[in-house]
CSV table of C-alpha atoms in Angstrom, one decimal:
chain,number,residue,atom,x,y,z
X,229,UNK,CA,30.6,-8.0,45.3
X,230,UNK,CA,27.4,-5.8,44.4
X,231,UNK,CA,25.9,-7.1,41.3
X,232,UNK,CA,25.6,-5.0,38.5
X,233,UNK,CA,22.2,-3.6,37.8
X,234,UNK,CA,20.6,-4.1,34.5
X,235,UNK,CA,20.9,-1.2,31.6
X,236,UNK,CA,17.6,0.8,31.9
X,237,UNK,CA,16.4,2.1,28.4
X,238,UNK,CA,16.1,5.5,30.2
X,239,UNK,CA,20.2,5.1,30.6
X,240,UNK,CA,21.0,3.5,27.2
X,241,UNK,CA,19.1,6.4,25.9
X,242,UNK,CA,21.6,9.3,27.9
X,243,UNK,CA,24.6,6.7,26.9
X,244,UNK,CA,24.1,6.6,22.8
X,245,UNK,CA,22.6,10.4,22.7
X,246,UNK,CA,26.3,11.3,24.0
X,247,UNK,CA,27.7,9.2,21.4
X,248,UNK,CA,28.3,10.9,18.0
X,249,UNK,CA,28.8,7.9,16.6
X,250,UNK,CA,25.2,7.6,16.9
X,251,UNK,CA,23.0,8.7,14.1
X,252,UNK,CA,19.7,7.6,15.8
X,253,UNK,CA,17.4,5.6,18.0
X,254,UNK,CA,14.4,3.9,16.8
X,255,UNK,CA,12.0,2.1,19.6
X,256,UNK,CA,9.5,-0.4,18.0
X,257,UNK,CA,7.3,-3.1,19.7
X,258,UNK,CA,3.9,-2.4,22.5
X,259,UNK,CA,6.5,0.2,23.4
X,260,UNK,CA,5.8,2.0,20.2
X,261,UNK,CA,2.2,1.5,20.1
X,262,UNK,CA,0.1,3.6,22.5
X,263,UNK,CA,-2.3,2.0,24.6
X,264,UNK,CA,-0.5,-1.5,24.4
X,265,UNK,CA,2.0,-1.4,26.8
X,266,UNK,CA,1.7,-3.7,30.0
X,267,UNK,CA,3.9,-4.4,32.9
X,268,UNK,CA,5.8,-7.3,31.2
X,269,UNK,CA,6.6,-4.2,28.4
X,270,UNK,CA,10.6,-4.4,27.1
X,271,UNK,CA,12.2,-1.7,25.3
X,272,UNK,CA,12.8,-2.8,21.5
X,273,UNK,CA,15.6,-0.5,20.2
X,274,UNK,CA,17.3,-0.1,17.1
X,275,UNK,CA,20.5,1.6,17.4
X,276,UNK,CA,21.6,3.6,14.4
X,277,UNK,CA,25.5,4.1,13.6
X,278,UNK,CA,26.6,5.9,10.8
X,279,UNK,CA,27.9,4.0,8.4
X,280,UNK,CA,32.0,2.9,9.0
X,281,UNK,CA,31.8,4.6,12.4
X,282,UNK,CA,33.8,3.4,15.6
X,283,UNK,CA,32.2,2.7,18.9
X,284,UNK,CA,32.3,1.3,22.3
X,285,UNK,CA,28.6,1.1,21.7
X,286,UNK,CA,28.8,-2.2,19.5
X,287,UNK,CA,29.8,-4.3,22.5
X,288,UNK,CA,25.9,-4.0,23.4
X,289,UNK,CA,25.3,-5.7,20.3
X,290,UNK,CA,22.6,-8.4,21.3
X,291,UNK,CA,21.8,-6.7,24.5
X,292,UNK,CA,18.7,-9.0,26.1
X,293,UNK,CA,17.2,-8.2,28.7
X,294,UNK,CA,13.3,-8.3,30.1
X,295,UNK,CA,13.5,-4.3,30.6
X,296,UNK,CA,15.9,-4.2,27.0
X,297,UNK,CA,16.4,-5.7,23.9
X,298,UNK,CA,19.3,-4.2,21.3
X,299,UNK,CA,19.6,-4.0,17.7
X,300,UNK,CA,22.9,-2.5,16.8
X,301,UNK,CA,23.5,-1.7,13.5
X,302,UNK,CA,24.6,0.4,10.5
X,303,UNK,CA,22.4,3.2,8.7
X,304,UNK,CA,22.8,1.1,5.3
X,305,UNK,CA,21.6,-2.0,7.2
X,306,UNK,CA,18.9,-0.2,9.0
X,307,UNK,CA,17.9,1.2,5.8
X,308,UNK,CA,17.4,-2.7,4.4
X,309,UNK,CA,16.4,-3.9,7.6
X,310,UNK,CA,12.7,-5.5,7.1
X,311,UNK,CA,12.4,-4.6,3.6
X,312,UNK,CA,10.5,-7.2,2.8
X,313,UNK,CA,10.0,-9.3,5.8
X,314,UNK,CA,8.6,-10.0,9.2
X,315,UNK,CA,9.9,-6.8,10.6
X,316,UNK,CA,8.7,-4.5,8.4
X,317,UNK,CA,5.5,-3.7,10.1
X,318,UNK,CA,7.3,-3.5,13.5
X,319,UNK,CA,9.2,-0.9,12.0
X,320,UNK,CA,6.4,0.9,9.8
X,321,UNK,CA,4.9,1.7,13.3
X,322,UNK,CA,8.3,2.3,14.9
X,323,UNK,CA,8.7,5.7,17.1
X,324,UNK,CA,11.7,7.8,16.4
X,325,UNK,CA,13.7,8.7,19.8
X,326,UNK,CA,16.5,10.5,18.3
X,327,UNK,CA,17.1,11.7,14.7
X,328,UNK,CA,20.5,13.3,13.8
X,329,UNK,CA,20.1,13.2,10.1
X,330,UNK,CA,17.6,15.7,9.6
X,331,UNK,CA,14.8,13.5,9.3
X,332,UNK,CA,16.7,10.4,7.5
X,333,UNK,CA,15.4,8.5,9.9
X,334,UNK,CA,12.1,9.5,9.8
X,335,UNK,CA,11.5,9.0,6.3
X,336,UNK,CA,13.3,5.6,6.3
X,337,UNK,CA,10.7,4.4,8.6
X,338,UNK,CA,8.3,5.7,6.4
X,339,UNK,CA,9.1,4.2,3.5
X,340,UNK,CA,9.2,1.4,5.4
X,341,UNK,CA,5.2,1.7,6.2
X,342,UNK,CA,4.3,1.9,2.2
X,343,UNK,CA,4.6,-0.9,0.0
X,344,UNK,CA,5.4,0.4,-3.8
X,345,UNK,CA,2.9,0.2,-6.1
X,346,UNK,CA,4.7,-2.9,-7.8
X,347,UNK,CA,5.0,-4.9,-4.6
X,348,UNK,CA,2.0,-4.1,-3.4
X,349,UNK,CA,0.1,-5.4,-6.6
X,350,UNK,CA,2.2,-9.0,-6.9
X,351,UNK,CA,1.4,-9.4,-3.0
X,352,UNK,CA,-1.9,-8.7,-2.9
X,353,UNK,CA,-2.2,-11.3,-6.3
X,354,UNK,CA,-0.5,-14.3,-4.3
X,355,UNK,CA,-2.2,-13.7,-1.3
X,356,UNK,CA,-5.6,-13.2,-2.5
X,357,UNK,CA,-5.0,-16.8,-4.5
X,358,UNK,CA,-3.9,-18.2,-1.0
X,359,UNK,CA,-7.4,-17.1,0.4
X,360,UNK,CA,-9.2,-18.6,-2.4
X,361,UNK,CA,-7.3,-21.7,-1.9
X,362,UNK,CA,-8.0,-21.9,2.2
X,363,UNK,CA,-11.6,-20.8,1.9
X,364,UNK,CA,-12.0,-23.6,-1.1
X,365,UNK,CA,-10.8,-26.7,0.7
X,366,UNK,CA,-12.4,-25.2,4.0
X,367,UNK,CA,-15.9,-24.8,2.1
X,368,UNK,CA,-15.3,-28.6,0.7
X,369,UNK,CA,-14.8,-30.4,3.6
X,370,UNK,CA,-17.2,-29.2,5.7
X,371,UNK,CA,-19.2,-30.5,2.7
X,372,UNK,CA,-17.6,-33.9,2.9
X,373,UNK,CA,-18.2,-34.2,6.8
X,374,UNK,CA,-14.4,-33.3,7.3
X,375,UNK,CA,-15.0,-30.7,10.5
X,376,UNK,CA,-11.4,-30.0,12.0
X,377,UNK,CA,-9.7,-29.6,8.7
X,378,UNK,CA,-12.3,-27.4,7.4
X,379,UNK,CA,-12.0,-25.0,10.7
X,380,UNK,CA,-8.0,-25.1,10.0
X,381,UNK,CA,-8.5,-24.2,6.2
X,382,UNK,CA,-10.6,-21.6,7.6
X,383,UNK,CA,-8.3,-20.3,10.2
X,384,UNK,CA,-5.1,-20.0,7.3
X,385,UNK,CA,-7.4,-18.4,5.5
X,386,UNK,CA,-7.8,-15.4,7.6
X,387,UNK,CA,-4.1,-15.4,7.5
X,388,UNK,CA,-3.9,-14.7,3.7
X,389,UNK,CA,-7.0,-12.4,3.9
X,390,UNK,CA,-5.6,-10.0,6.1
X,391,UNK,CA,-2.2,-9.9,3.8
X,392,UNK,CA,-3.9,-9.6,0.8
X,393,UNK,CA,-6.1,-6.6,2.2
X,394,UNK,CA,-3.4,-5.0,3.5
X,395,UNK,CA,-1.4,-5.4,0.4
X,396,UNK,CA,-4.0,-3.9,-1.6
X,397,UNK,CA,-3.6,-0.6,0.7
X,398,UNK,CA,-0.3,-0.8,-0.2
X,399,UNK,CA,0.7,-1.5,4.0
X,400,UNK,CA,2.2,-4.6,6.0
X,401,UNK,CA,0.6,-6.7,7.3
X,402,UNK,CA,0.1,-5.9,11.7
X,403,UNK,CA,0.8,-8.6,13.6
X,404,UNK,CA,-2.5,-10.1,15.2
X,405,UNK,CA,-1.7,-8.6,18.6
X,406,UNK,CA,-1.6,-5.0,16.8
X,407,UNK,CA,-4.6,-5.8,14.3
X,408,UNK,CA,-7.2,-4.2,16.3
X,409,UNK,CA,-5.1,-1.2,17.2
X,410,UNK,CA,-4.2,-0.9,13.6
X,411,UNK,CA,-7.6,-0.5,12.3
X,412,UNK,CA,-9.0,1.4,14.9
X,413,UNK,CA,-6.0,3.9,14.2
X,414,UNK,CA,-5.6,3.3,10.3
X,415,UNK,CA,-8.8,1.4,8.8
X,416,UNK,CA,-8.5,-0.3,5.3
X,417,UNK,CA,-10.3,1.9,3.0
X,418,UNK,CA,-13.8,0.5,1.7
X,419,UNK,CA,-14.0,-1.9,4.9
X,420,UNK,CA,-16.3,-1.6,8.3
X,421,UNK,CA,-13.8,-2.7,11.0
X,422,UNK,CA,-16.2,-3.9,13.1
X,423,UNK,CA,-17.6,-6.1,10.9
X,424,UNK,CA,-14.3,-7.1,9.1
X,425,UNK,CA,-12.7,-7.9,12.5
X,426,UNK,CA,-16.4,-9.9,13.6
X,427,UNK,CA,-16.1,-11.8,10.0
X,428,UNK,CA,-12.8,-12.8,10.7
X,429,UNK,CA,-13.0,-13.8,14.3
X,430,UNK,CA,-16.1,-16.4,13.3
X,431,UNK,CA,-14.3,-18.1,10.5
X,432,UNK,CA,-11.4,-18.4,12.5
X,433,UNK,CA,-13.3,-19.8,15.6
X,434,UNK,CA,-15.9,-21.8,13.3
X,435,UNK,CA,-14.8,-22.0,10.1
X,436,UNK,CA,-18.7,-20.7,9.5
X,437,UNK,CA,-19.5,-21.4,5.8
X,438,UNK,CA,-22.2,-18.8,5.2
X,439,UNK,CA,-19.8,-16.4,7.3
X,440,UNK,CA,-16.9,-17.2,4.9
X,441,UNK,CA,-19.1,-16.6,1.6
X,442,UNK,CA,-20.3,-13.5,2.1
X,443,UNK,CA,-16.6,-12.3,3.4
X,444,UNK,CA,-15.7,-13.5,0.6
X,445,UNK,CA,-18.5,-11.9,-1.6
X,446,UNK,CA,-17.2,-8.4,-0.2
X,447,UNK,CA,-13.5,-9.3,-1.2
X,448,UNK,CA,-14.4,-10.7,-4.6
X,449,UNK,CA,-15.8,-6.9,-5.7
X,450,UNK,CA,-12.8,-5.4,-4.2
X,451,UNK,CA,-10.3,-7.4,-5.6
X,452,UNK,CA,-11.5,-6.9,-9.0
X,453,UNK,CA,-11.8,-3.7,-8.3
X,454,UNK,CA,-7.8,-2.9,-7.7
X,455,UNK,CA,-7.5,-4.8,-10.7
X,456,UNK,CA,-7.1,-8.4,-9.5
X,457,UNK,CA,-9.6,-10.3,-11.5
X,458,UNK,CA,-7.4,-12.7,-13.3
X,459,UNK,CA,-6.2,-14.2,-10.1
X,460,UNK,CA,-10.0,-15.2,-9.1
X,461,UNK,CA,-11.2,-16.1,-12.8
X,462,UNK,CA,-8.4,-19.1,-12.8
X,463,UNK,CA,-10.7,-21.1,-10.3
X,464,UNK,CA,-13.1,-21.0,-13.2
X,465,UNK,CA,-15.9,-23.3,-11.8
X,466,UNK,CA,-15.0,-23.7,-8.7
X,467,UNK,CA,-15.7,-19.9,-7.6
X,468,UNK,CA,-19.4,-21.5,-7.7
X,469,UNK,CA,-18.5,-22.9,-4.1
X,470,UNK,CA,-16.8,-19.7,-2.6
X,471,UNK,CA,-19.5,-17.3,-3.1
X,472,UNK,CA,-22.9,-16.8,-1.6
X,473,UNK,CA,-25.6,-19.6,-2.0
């Protein structure tokens, strides 16, 4: 007996396009980001159904495969799907392969890729409090002679940073293997990539102190800025360590 070859995306495609049932096809992942594919590339696809519709296609539900990878689900659910949480930016930079709502699709995935003004604001509060936190105890123990916890305070740090920023554009959060294509394509308002993405690469690496301060001067006049003062005036004294000597 022949085995059976694996679905192509190519094929899937032809299969659900046929398949009224089908309201639309949404392919996220390297796939979706130009430039970053490579030969170990899958297919990441949501499949779309309308909502209470029938159809052979649901037996492909948690299709896996290294050329194909399945989501199959309703529009309702797509329209919740990643709102908040880790998929959101993989779907705020999704790529629409077939629409049959007259753009439903499309704007979903846009709303997807724009935080409301509410959201964004409480974000951007916990996570720039996070930073302060993880550049604090990074600061103070490569003060008291404590190297490896101070380069790990340092790297979480960056982690927070990056969220907070973003949240104060009122985006997601890339995941770091799309950071550098993000900014490149889409740069955070105010902010030099080259610098920002040099800043963050020596803390991370180092946990530099004089590298961290100034980053953190820079964030300090933007945060205030968008409003966020409060959250940095609760470390009262201790801000005295955070900023530039």
């Amino acid at each position: 007996m022949t085995a059976r070859k694996p679905m192509t995306f190519d094929a899937f495609v032809d299969l659900a396009a046929a398949d009224p049932a089908v309201v639309g096809l949404v392919l996220k992942g390297s796939r979706a980001h130009e430039g970053m594919t490579t030969e170990h590339s899958d297919h990441d696809l949501y499949v779309v159904l309308a909502d209470g519709a029938t159809t052979d296609l649901t037996r492909f539900a948690g299709h896996r495969t290294p050329e194909l990878d399945l989501v199959v689900l309703s529009l309702d659910e797509f329209r919740a799907a990643g709102m908040p949480g880790f998929e959101r930016y993989a779907l705020a930079r999704a790529r629409v392969v077939l629409d049959r709502l007259d753009g439903t699709i499309t704007r979903i995935l846009a709303d997807k890729a724009r935080l409301d003004a509410g959201e964004a604001f409480r974000e951007a509060d916990e996570w720039l409090d996070a930073y302060a936190n993880s550049l604090y105890r990074s600061v103070k123990n490569t003060r008291d002679g404590h190297a490896l916890a101070a380069r790990l305070d340092a790297a979480d740090s960056v982690r927070f940073l990056l969220e907070s920023l973003f949240a104060l554009d009122r985006r997601p959060r890339p995941y770091n293997k799309y950071l550098e294509w993000e900014l490149a394509r889409f740069p955070l308002p105010g902010w030099d990539t080259g610098r920002l993405l040099d800043a963050v690469g020596l803390v991370s690496a180092t946990g530099d102190v004089s590298t961290q301060r100034r980053l953190f001067a820079r964030v300090e006049t933007v945060a205030r800025r968008a409003g966020h003062g409060a959250v940095l005036d609760a470390w009262g004294s201790d801000l005295r360590l955070m900023r530039p000597r």
